Amino acid sequence: MRPIRLACGVMAALLASACAATGTTTTPATAPDRPNPTGYLATADQSLPVGGTLNLAVHIDSGAATGYDPQLADVATTWQLLSLSYETLVTVGPDFSVQPMLADKWDTPDPKTYVFHLRDGVTFSNGREMTADDVVGSLKRLLASKSVWRGQLGPVKSVTKDGDRAVKVTLSEPYTPFLAALANIPAAVLPMKEIDDKSVDPAKTLLGTGPYVVENHRQDVSWTFKRNDKYWSKGKPAADAVNVTIAPEEAARIAALQNGSAALATLGNVDSATMLAGAKNVQVVTQATTDFYYLMLNTQAAGSKFADPRVRQAVAIALDPKQIADVALGGKGRPTAITPAGLPGACDPAALPSASKSVDEAKKLLADAGAQNLTFTLSIFSTEPAPAVAQVIQQNLQQAGITVKIEQLDEASWSGKVYGKAPAEFDAALSWFAGYADPGMVTKWWNPETAGFNVGFMKPDKELNTLIDAAGKEPAGAARDKALAAVCAKADTDAQMIPLVTRPATIAFRTDALSPSLYATEGYGNVLRLIADARVKKTQ
């Protein structure tokens, strides 16, 4: 496991400078300890005064990859930042239930029809009222786009106004994940009047209904948000401003917490809680997520080492997800199938076909395929804890006689190598999926004809695609659980993308500077989901 370099005085000084010019607010008396409600790691103390500036430090700024257009945002770090300015018709609660957002209620007269009733008093940050035309236009724009999220909406047949304050969506067939798919940033309601008259380009300007408005952005350096005074939820957001510093090095984020220039930081190393144990006024929490790491085996490269399914199955058998969770993630992750562990109705990873087979059986599969001396390169990004996960994979596969060479790249280089060409040129790669809020959603990514991003390294499997579509039609219940289990088993045998373990989020915050709200489990990789509730105790 790569050690954290705590001595990072230069970066710490840069961070302190970047976050310093924000004024100071009064520090109130410390509130008594309050138990957190079920489903929350923390809830903001509403007795604290509103105002102040919240300083954050995160590891990556991916806004430039696809511009600012939320419909084209395809990574969780982008959703996280855009969620400060954009909102969706519905959202998810701490138990993954779908809850109102810009629609304050909805009707489902039959399994193929949804009528959303729009909340009154919602305006975009330019002051214009959000209308049913904005909702209809946004959904139609998303469905007509090349967004990876287009496939998550399922078989949408039509989107129409239903009076001035309602929108009707008709599906061509039932699709259980539909509401959950509307709860993520790519399905945000956009200012369609301004987009249509070309006065706003969503790739360059954030104009949403959310709690904050962008004041300044320096790519890979910082974001500055100010309070949206026209925000529809009375009393929110609590903080006047949010400064986000992009600090790729984990040591820099830790230093910012220690010197107080950041009130909250996202961390990657699972040992961060131990490393920060002696830091005054710093609390480290682990947010469980339905996000999960997975291993990609490229079957589309010329002369692919993984074209034979027996080779891929041998790799899947030789992997030990529990050991990865215990060693690389400090016991904070969980083995998972393609339906994320932690969601109701998810598959049992212990019931997968590969889970009941031995390393000797893996060796026999390799021998049958003429691949006894298999050697391949595993491409990973350098952000913690990916290097630690890769090392355990390397050790696991060594037991089956497979030699793994680890190639560690910065995130941009890694992304270009994995997703930049079709066919892709890597052997194998490690990545993670956001796990979302419905067990059926992430299964869509196992169909490259729907997902699109993986056509360069994954061959479509007709039988698997049929199972995925069948599970999507089943309403929640035993029949759906059975259908999802069939998807999990087939994907396990196909083994072009092998699910490993869930990806916990480590979050640290200054207890003398911030009273945050955090879900105990997050489904869309968004630790900033409840930022509008956060109360600033003091700004440094």
Coordinates of C-alpha atoms in Angstrom, one line a residue:
M1 CA 0.0 0.0 0.0
R2 CA 1.4 3.3 -1.0
P3 CA 2.4 5.4 2.2
I4 CA 0.9 8.8 2.7
R5 CA 3.4 11.5 2.4
L6 CA 2.5 13.7 5.3
A7 CA 5.4 16.1 4.8
C8 CA 3.9 18.4 2.1
G9 CA 4.7 21.8 3.3
V10 CA 4.7 23.5 -0.1
M11 CA 1.3 22.1 -1.1
A12 CA -0.1 22.9 2.2
A13 CA 1.0 26.5 1.9
L14 CA -0.5 26.7 -1.6
L15 CA -3.7 25.4 -0.3
A16 CA -3.8 27.7 2.6
S17 CA -3.2 30.6 0.3
A18 CA -5.9 29.4 -2.1
C19 CA -8.5 29.1 0.7
A20 CA -7.6 32.0 2.9
A21 CA -9.3 35.0 1.3
T22 CA -12.8 34.2 2.4
G23 CA -13.4 36.3 5.5
T24 CA -14.3 35.1 9.0
T25 CA -17.6 34.2 10.7
T26 CA -18.3 33.9 14.4
T27 CA -17.7 30.6 16.1
P28 CA -20.8 29.7 18.2
A29 CA -20.8 27.7 21.3
T30 CA -20.3 24.0 20.8
A31 CA -23.6 22.1 20.4
P32 CA -24.2 19.0 22.6
D33 CA -23.6 15.7 21.0
R34 CA -26.7 14.6 19.0
P35 CA -27.5 11.1 17.9
N36 CA -27.7 10.8 14.1
P37 CA -30.9 9.5 12.7
T38 CA -30.9 6.2 10.9
G39 CA -29.2 6.4 7.6
Y40 CA -27.0 9.4 8.4
L41 CA -23.3 9.7 9.4
A42 CA -23.9 13.3 10.4
T43 CA -26.7 15.8 10.4
A44 CA -26.1 19.5 10.4
D45 CA -26.9 21.3 13.7
Q46 CA -29.8 23.6 12.6
S47 CA -29.3 25.7 15.8
L48 CA -26.1 27.1 14.3
P49 CA -26.4 30.4 12.5
V50 CA -26.5 30.5 8.7
G51 CA -23.8 32.2 6.6
G52 CA -20.1 31.9 6.2
T53 CA -17.9 30.2 3.6
L54 CA -17.4 26.5 3.4
N55 CA -13.9 25.5 2.1
L56 CA -13.6 22.0 0.6
A57 CA -10.7 20.0 -0.9
V58 CA -11.3 17.2 -3.4
H59 CA -8.9 15.2 -5.5
I60 CA -10.0 15.8 -9.0
D61 CA -11.7 18.3 -11.3
S62 CA -13.1 16.5 -14.2
G63 CA -15.3 19.3 -15.5
A64 CA -13.2 19.8 -18.6
A65 CA -13.5 16.3 -19.8
T66 CA -17.0 16.8 -21.1
G67 CA -17.5 20.5 -20.5
Y68 CA -20.1 21.6 -18.0
D69 CA -23.1 20.1 -19.7
P70 CA -24.7 17.8 -17.0
Q71 CA -26.2 15.5 -19.6
L72 CA -22.8 14.6 -20.9
A73 CA -21.2 14.2 -17.4
D74 CA -20.2 10.6 -17.1
V75 CA -18.2 10.4 -13.9
A76 CA -19.2 10.7 -10.3
T77 CA -16.7 13.5 -9.5
T78 CA -18.4 15.7 -12.2
W79 CA -21.8 14.9 -10.8
Q80 CA -20.6 15.9 -7.4
L81 CA -19.5 19.4 -8.5
L82 CA -22.4 20.0 -10.9
S83 CA -24.9 19.0 -8.2
L84 CA -24.2 22.4 -6.5
S85 CA -26.0 24.2 -9.4
Y86 CA -28.2 21.6 -11.0
E87 CA -31.2 19.6 -9.7
T88 CA -33.4 16.7 -10.9
L89 CA -37.1 15.9 -10.8
V90 CA -36.5 13.4 -8.0
T91 CA -33.8 12.5 -5.6
V92 CA -32.9 9.6 -3.3
G93 CA -33.2 9.4 0.5
P94 CA -30.8 7.8 2.9
D95 CA -32.5 4.4 2.3
F96 CA -32.3 4.8 -1.5
S97 CA -36.0 5.5 -1.7
V98 CA -37.0 7.9 -4.5
Q99 CA -38.1 11.3 -3.0
P100 CA -39.4 14.6 -4.4
M101 CA -37.1 17.3 -5.7
L102 CA -38.3 19.6 -8.5
A103 CA -41.4 17.4 -8.8
D104 CA -43.2 17.5 -5.5
K105 CA -45.2 14.4 -6.3
W106 CA -45.9 12.0 -9.2
D107 CA -48.6 9.6 -10.3
T108 CA -48.0 6.2 -11.8
P109 CA -51.5 5.2 -13.2
D110 CA -50.0 2.1 -14.9
P111 CA -46.5 0.6 -15.0
K112 CA -45.7 2.4 -18.2
T113 CA -46.9 5.9 -17.3
Y114 CA -45.5 8.6 -15.0
V115 CA -47.0 12.0 -14.4
F116 CA -44.7 14.5 -12.6
H117 CA -46.3 17.5 -10.8
L118 CA -43.8 20.3 -10.7
R119 CA -43.0 22.2 -7.6
D120 CA -44.2 25.8 -7.5
G121 CA -41.8 28.6 -6.9
V122 CA -38.8 27.1 -8.6
T123 CA -36.6 29.4 -10.7
F124 CA -33.3 29.1 -12.4
S125 CA -30.6 31.2 -10.9
N126 CA -31.2 33.9 -13.5
G127 CA -34.7 34.4 -11.9
R128 CA -36.8 32.8 -14.7
E129 CA -39.4 30.3 -13.5
M130 CA -38.9 26.7 -14.3
T131 CA -41.7 25.5 -16.5
A132 CA -43.0 22.2 -17.9
D133 CA -41.4 23.1 -21.2
D134 CA -38.0 23.1 -19.5
V135 CA -38.6 19.6 -18.2
V136 CA -40.0 18.2 -21.4
G137 CA -37.1 19.8 -23.4
S138 CA -34.5 18.6 -21.0
L139 CA -35.6 15.0 -21.1
K140 CA -36.0 15.0 -24.9
R141 CA -32.6 16.6 -25.2
L142 CA -31.1 13.9 -23.1
L143 CA -32.8 11.1 -25.0
A144 CA -31.5 12.5 -28.3
S145 CA -28.0 13.0 -27.0
K146 CA -24.9 10.7 -27.0
S147 CA -24.9 10.8 -23.2
V148 CA -24.1 7.5 -21.5
W149 CA -27.1 8.2 -19.2
R150 CA -29.5 8.0 -22.1
G151 CA -29.6 4.3 -21.8
Q152 CA -30.4 4.4 -18.1
L153 CA -33.8 6.1 -18.7
G154 CA -35.0 2.9 -20.4
P155 CA -37.6 2.5 -23.1
V156 CA -39.1 6.1 -23.1
K157 CA -41.8 6.3 -25.8
S158 CA -42.9 9.9 -25.3
V159 CA -42.4 13.0 -23.1
T160 CA -45.2 15.6 -23.1
K161 CA -46.7 18.4 -21.1
D162 CA -49.8 17.5 -19.1
G163 CA -51.1 21.0 -18.5
D164 CA -48.9 23.9 -17.4
R165 CA -47.5 22.3 -14.3
A166 CA -47.1 18.6 -15.1
V167 CA -45.1 16.4 -17.4
K168 CA -46.1 12.9 -18.6
V169 CA -43.6 10.3 -19.5
T170 CA -44.8 7.1 -21.3
L171 CA -42.6 4.0 -21.6
S172 CA -43.0 1.4 -24.3
E173 CA -42.7 -1.3 -21.6
P174 CA -42.4 -1.3 -17.8
Y175 CA -38.9 -0.4 -16.6
T176 CA -38.4 -0.5 -12.8
P177 CA -35.2 1.6 -12.5
F178 CA -36.9 4.6 -14.3
L179 CA -37.4 6.8 -11.3
A180 CA -34.0 6.1 -9.8
A181 CA -32.4 7.0 -13.2
L182 CA -34.1 10.4 -13.0
A183 CA -32.4 11.1 -9.6
N184 CA -28.9 11.7 -11.0
I185 CA -27.3 14.9 -12.4
P186 CA -27.4 13.8 -16.1
A187 CA -31.2 13.9 -15.8
A188 CA -31.1 17.5 -14.5
V189 CA -33.7 20.0 -15.6
L190 CA -32.0 22.6 -17.8
P191 CA -33.0 26.1 -18.8
M192 CA -34.3 25.1 -22.2
K193 CA -35.6 28.5 -23.2
E194 CA -32.0 29.9 -22.9
I195 CA -30.5 26.9 -24.5
D196 CA -32.9 27.0 -27.4
D197 CA -32.4 30.7 -28.1
K198 CA -28.6 30.1 -27.7
S199 CA -28.2 32.8 -25.0
V200 CA -26.7 30.0 -22.7
D201 CA -24.3 27.3 -23.7
P202 CA -24.6 24.6 -21.0
A203 CA -21.1 23.3 -22.0
K204 CA -19.7 26.6 -20.8
T205 CA -22.2 28.1 -18.3
L206 CA -23.9 26.5 -15.3
L207 CA -27.5 27.8 -15.1
G208 CA -29.6 25.6 -12.9
T209 CA -32.2 25.6 -10.1
G210 CA -29.7 24.4 -7.5
P211 CA -28.5 26.1 -4.3
Y212 CA -25.3 27.6 -5.6
V213 CA -24.1 29.7 -8.6
V214 CA -20.6 29.5 -10.0
E215 CA -18.6 32.7 -9.6
N216 CA -15.3 31.4 -10.8
H217 CA -13.6 28.2 -12.0
R218 CA -10.0 27.6 -12.8
Q219 CA -9.6 24.1 -14.3
D220 CA -7.7 21.7 -12.0
V221 CA -7.3 24.5 -9.5
S222 CA -10.5 25.6 -7.9
W223 CA -14.2 26.4 -8.0
T224 CA -15.9 29.3 -6.3
F225 CA -19.7 29.1 -5.7
K226 CA -22.0 31.8 -4.2
R227 CA -25.4 31.3 -2.6
N228 CA -28.3 31.2 -5.0
D229 CA -30.5 33.8 -3.3
K230 CA -33.5 32.7 -5.5
Y231 CA -33.3 29.1 -4.3
W232 CA -36.7 27.6 -3.8
S233 CA -36.1 25.8 -0.5
K234 CA -36.5 28.3 2.2
G235 CA -33.6 28.7 4.5
K236 CA -31.2 26.9 2.1
P237 CA -28.4 26.8 1.4
A238 CA -27.1 27.7 4.8
A239 CA -23.6 28.7 3.8
D240 CA -23.1 31.9 1.8
A241 CA -20.4 30.5 -0.4
V242 CA -18.5 27.3 -1.2
N243 CA -14.8 27.2 -2.2
V244 CA -13.6 24.0 -3.7
T245 CA -9.8 23.4 -4.0
I246 CA -8.6 20.7 -6.4
A247 CA -5.8 18.9 -4.6
P248 CA -4.8 15.7 -6.4
E249 CA -2.2 14.7 -3.7
E250 CA -3.8 13.1 -0.7
A251 CA -1.1 14.6 1.5
A252 CA -2.1 18.1 0.4
R253 CA -5.8 17.5 1.4
I254 CA -4.7 16.1 4.8
A255 CA -2.4 19.1 5.4
A256 CA -5.3 21.4 4.5
L257 CA -7.4 19.7 7.2
Q258 CA -4.7 19.9 9.7
N259 CA -4.0 23.6 9.2
G260 CA -7.7 24.4 8.9
S261 CA -7.6 25.8 5.3
A262 CA -10.2 23.1 4.4
A263 CA -13.2 22.3 6.5
L264 CA -14.0 19.1 4.6
A265 CA -11.9 16.9 2.4
T266 CA -12.4 13.7 0.5
L267 CA -9.7 11.1 1.1
G268 CA -8.8 7.9 -0.6
N269 CA -6.4 6.0 1.7
V270 CA -8.3 3.7 4.0
D271 CA -5.7 4.3 6.7
S272 CA -6.5 8.0 6.8
A273 CA -8.5 7.7 10.0
T274 CA -5.4 6.3 11.7
M275 CA -3.1 8.9 10.2
L276 CA -5.4 11.7 11.4
A277 CA -6.2 10.2 14.8
G278 CA -4.1 12.8 16.6
A279 CA -5.2 15.8 14.5
K280 CA -7.0 18.3 16.7
N281 CA -10.7 18.9 15.7
V282 CA -10.6 16.6 12.7
Q283 CA -13.2 13.8 12.4
V284 CA -12.8 11.1 9.8
V285 CA -15.9 9.0 8.8
T286 CA -16.4 6.2 6.3
Q287 CA -19.4 6.5 4.0
A288 CA -20.5 3.2 2.6
T289 CA -21.3 3.3 -1.0
T290 CA -22.9 1.1 -3.6
D291 CA -20.0 2.1 -5.9
F292 CA -17.7 -0.8 -6.7
Y293 CA -14.4 -1.6 -8.3
Y294 CA -14.3 -3.9 -11.3
L295 CA -11.7 -5.5 -13.5
M296 CA -11.9 -5.0 -17.3
L297 CA -10.4 -7.8 -19.5
N298 CA -10.0 -6.5 -23.0
T299 CA -11.4 -9.0 -25.5
Q300 CA -11.4 -6.6 -28.5
A301 CA -7.7 -5.8 -28.8
A302 CA -5.8 -7.5 -31.7
G303 CA -4.4 -10.8 -30.4
S304 CA -6.3 -10.4 -27.1
K305 CA -5.1 -12.6 -24.3
F306 CA -8.7 -12.8 -23.0
A307 CA -10.6 -13.7 -26.2
D308 CA -11.0 -17.3 -24.8
P309 CA -13.8 -17.2 -22.1
R310 CA -11.9 -20.0 -20.2
V311 CA -9.0 -17.6 -19.6
R312 CA -11.4 -14.9 -18.3
Q313 CA -13.2 -17.4 -16.1
A314 CA -9.9 -18.5 -14.7
V315 CA -9.1 -15.0 -13.7
A316 CA -12.5 -14.5 -12.1
I317 CA -12.1 -17.8 -10.1
A318 CA -8.6 -16.9 -8.9
L319 CA -9.6 -13.5 -7.6
D320 CA -10.5 -13.2 -3.9
P321 CA -12.8 -10.2 -3.4
K322 CA -12.9 -10.7 0.4
Q323 CA -9.2 -10.4 0.6
I324 CA -9.3 -7.3 -1.5
A325 CA -11.9 -5.8 0.8
D326 CA -10.0 -6.8 3.9
V327 CA -6.4 -5.9 2.9
A328 CA -6.7 -3.1 0.3
L329 CA -9.8 -1.4 1.8
G330 CA -9.2 -2.1 5.5
G331 CA -12.3 -4.1 5.8
K332 CA -14.5 -1.2 4.8
G333 CA -15.5 -2.6 1.4
R334 CA -17.7 -5.6 0.6
P335 CA -17.5 -8.2 -2.1
T336 CA -20.2 -7.6 -4.8
A337 CA -21.7 -8.9 -7.9
I338 CA -22.8 -6.5 -10.7
T339 CA -25.8 -5.6 -8.7
P340 CA -24.1 -3.5 -5.9
A341 CA -23.9 -5.0 -2.5
G342 CA -26.0 -2.9 -0.1
L343 CA -29.0 -2.4 -2.3
P344 CA -32.2 -4.2 -1.7
G345 CA -32.6 -7.1 -4.2
A346 CA -28.8 -7.2 -5.0
C347 CA -27.3 -10.6 -5.8
D348 CA -25.3 -12.6 -3.3
P349 CA -21.7 -12.6 -4.5
A350 CA -21.1 -15.9 -2.7
A351 CA -23.7 -17.5 -5.0
L352 CA -21.8 -16.6 -8.2
P353 CA -20.6 -19.6 -10.3
S354 CA -16.9 -18.5 -9.9
A355 CA -17.2 -18.3 -6.1
S356 CA -17.6 -22.1 -5.7
K357 CA -14.6 -23.0 -7.8
S358 CA -11.0 -23.6 -6.7
V359 CA -7.7 -22.2 -7.9
D360 CA -6.9 -25.7 -9.2
E361 CA -10.0 -25.4 -11.4
A362 CA -8.7 -22.0 -12.6
K363 CA -5.3 -23.6 -13.5
K364 CA -7.1 -26.3 -15.5
L365 CA -9.1 -23.8 -17.4
L366 CA -5.9 -22.0 -18.3
A367 CA -4.3 -25.2 -19.4
D368 CA -7.3 -26.2 -21.5
A369 CA -7.0 -22.8 -23.2
G370 CA -3.2 -23.1 -23.7
A371 CA -2.6 -20.1 -21.4
Q372 CA -0.6 -21.7 -18.6
N373 CA 2.0 -18.9 -18.6
L374 CA -0.4 -16.0 -18.9
T375 CA 1.2 -12.7 -18.3
F376 CA -0.6 -9.4 -18.7
T377 CA -0.4 -5.7 -17.8
L378 CA -3.0 -4.2 -15.4
S379 CA -3.5 -0.5 -16.1
I380 CA -4.6 1.5 -13.0
F381 CA -5.0 5.2 -12.0
S382 CA -2.8 6.4 -9.2
T383 CA -5.6 7.7 -6.9
E384 CA -5.8 5.8 -3.6
P385 CA -6.7 3.1 -2.9
A386 CA -6.6 1.7 -6.5
P387 CA -2.8 0.8 -6.2
A388 CA -3.6 -1.2 -3.1
V389 CA -6.4 -3.0 -4.9
A390 CA -4.2 -3.8 -7.8
Q391 CA -1.5 -5.3 -5.6
V392 CA -4.0 -7.7 -4.0
I393 CA -5.2 -8.7 -7.5
Q394 CA -1.6 -9.3 -8.5
Q395 CA -1.1 -11.6 -5.5
N396 CA -4.4 -13.4 -6.0
L397 CA -3.6 -14.3 -9.6
Q398 CA -0.1 -15.3 -8.8
Q399 CA -1.7 -18.3 -7.0
A400 CA -3.1 -19.5 -10.3
G401 CA 0.3 -19.0 -12.1
I402 CA -0.8 -15.7 -13.7
T403 CA 1.8 -12.9 -13.8
V404 CA 0.4 -9.4 -13.5
K405 CA 2.5 -6.3 -14.3
I406 CA 0.9 -3.1 -12.8
E407 CA 1.0 0.0 -14.9
Q408 CA 0.1 3.1 -12.8
L409 CA -1.0 6.2 -14.6
D410 CA -2.4 9.6 -13.7
E411 CA -6.2 9.7 -14.2
A412 CA -6.2 11.6 -17.5
S413 CA -3.7 9.2 -19.1
W414 CA -5.4 6.2 -17.7
S415 CA -8.8 7.4 -19.0
G416 CA -7.4 8.0 -22.5
K417 CA -5.8 4.6 -22.7
V418 CA -8.9 2.8 -21.5
Y419 CA -11.7 4.8 -23.2
G420 CA -9.9 6.7 -25.9
K421 CA -9.7 4.2 -28.7
A422 CA -11.8 1.4 -30.2
P423 CA -10.5 -1.2 -30.1
A424 CA -8.7 -0.3 -26.9
E425 CA -5.1 -1.3 -26.6
F426 CA -4.8 -2.2 -22.9
D427 CA -4.7 -5.8 -21.6
A428 CA -6.7 -5.3 -18.4
A429 CA -7.7 -2.2 -16.4
L430 CA -9.1 -1.4 -13.0
S431 CA -11.9 1.0 -12.5
W432 CA -15.1 1.6 -10.5
F433 CA -18.7 2.2 -11.2
A434 CA -21.1 4.4 -9.3
G435 CA -23.6 1.9 -7.9
Y436 CA -26.6 4.2 -8.2
A437 CA -29.8 3.5 -6.2
D438 CA -31.4 0.6 -8.0
P439 CA -29.8 -2.9 -8.4
G440 CA -31.0 -3.0 -12.0
M441 CA -29.2 0.2 -13.2
V442 CA -25.6 -0.8 -13.3
T443 CA -26.4 -4.0 -15.1
K444 CA -27.0 -1.8 -18.2
W445 CA -23.3 -1.2 -18.4
W446 CA -22.8 -4.9 -19.2
N447 CA -24.4 -4.3 -22.5
P448 CA -21.8 -2.2 -24.5
E449 CA -24.4 -1.5 -27.2
T450 CA -26.3 0.5 -24.5
A451 CA -23.4 1.8 -22.5
G452 CA -21.2 2.9 -25.4
F453 CA -18.1 3.7 -23.3
N454 CA -17.0 0.0 -23.3
V455 CA -17.4 -0.9 -26.9
G456 CA -13.6 -0.6 -27.3
F457 CA -12.9 -3.5 -25.0
M458 CA -16.1 -5.5 -24.5
K459 CA -18.0 -7.7 -26.9
P460 CA -21.8 -7.8 -26.6
D461 CA -23.3 -11.0 -25.3
K462 CA -26.8 -11.5 -26.7
E463 CA -27.9 -13.9 -23.9
L464 CA -26.7 -11.5 -21.2
N465 CA -28.4 -8.6 -22.9
T466 CA -31.7 -10.5 -23.0
L467 CA -31.4 -11.3 -19.3
I468 CA -30.6 -7.6 -18.4
D469 CA -33.7 -6.4 -20.3
A470 CA -35.9 -9.0 -18.7
A471 CA -34.8 -8.1 -15.2
G472 CA -35.5 -4.4 -16.0
K473 CA -39.2 -5.1 -16.7
E474 CA -39.8 -7.0 -13.4
P475 CA -41.4 -5.0 -10.6
A476 CA -39.6 -5.1 -7.2
G477 CA -40.1 -8.4 -5.5
A478 CA -39.1 -12.1 -5.6
A479 CA -39.4 -12.5 -9.3
R480 CA -37.2 -9.5 -9.9
D481 CA -34.6 -10.8 -7.4
K482 CA -34.5 -14.1 -9.3
A483 CA -34.1 -12.3 -12.7
L484 CA -31.3 -10.2 -11.3
A485 CA -29.6 -13.3 -10.0
A486 CA -29.7 -14.8 -13.5
V487 CA -28.0 -11.6 -14.8
C488 CA -25.3 -11.8 -12.1
A489 CA -24.5 -15.4 -12.9
K490 CA -24.3 -14.9 -16.6
A491 CA -22.1 -11.8 -16.2
D492 CA -19.9 -13.8 -13.9
T493 CA -19.4 -16.5 -16.6
D494 CA -18.9 -14.0 -19.3
A495 CA -16.2 -12.3 -17.2
Q496 CA -15.3 -9.4 -19.6
M497 CA -16.0 -7.1 -16.7
I498 CA -15.5 -8.7 -13.3
P499 CA -17.1 -7.0 -10.2
L500 CA -14.8 -6.9 -7.2
V501 CA -15.6 -4.9 -4.0
T502 CA -17.6 -1.9 -3.0
R503 CA -15.7 1.4 -2.8
P504 CA -16.1 3.2 0.5
A505 CA -15.7 6.9 0.7
T506 CA -13.5 8.4 3.3
I507 CA -14.5 11.9 4.4
A508 CA -12.7 14.1 7.0
F509 CA -14.0 17.4 8.4
R510 CA -13.1 20.0 11.0
T511 CA -15.5 19.8 13.9
D512 CA -14.6 23.3 14.9
A513 CA -15.4 24.7 11.4
L514 CA -18.3 22.7 10.0
S515 CA -21.5 20.8 11.0
P516 CA -22.2 18.7 7.9
S517 CA -25.0 16.4 6.8
L518 CA -23.9 13.1 5.3
Y519 CA -25.8 10.0 4.3
A520 CA -24.4 6.7 5.8
T521 CA -24.6 5.2 2.3
E522 CA -24.4 7.0 -1.0
G523 CA -25.3 5.6 -4.4
Y524 CA -24.1 8.2 -6.9
G525 CA -20.6 8.9 -5.5
N526 CA -21.8 12.3 -4.3
V527 CA -20.4 13.2 -0.9
L528 CA -21.7 16.8 -1.4
R529 CA -25.3 15.7 -1.8
L530 CA -26.5 17.4 1.4
I531 CA -24.2 20.4 1.2
A532 CA -27.1 22.9 1.2
D533 CA -27.8 21.8 4.8
A534 CA -24.2 22.3 6.0
R535 CA -23.6 24.9 8.7
V536 CA -20.3 26.8 8.9
K537 CA -18.9 27.3 12.4
K538 CA -16.1 29.5 11.3
T539 CA -14.2 30.3 8.2
Q540 CA -10.4 30.6 8.2

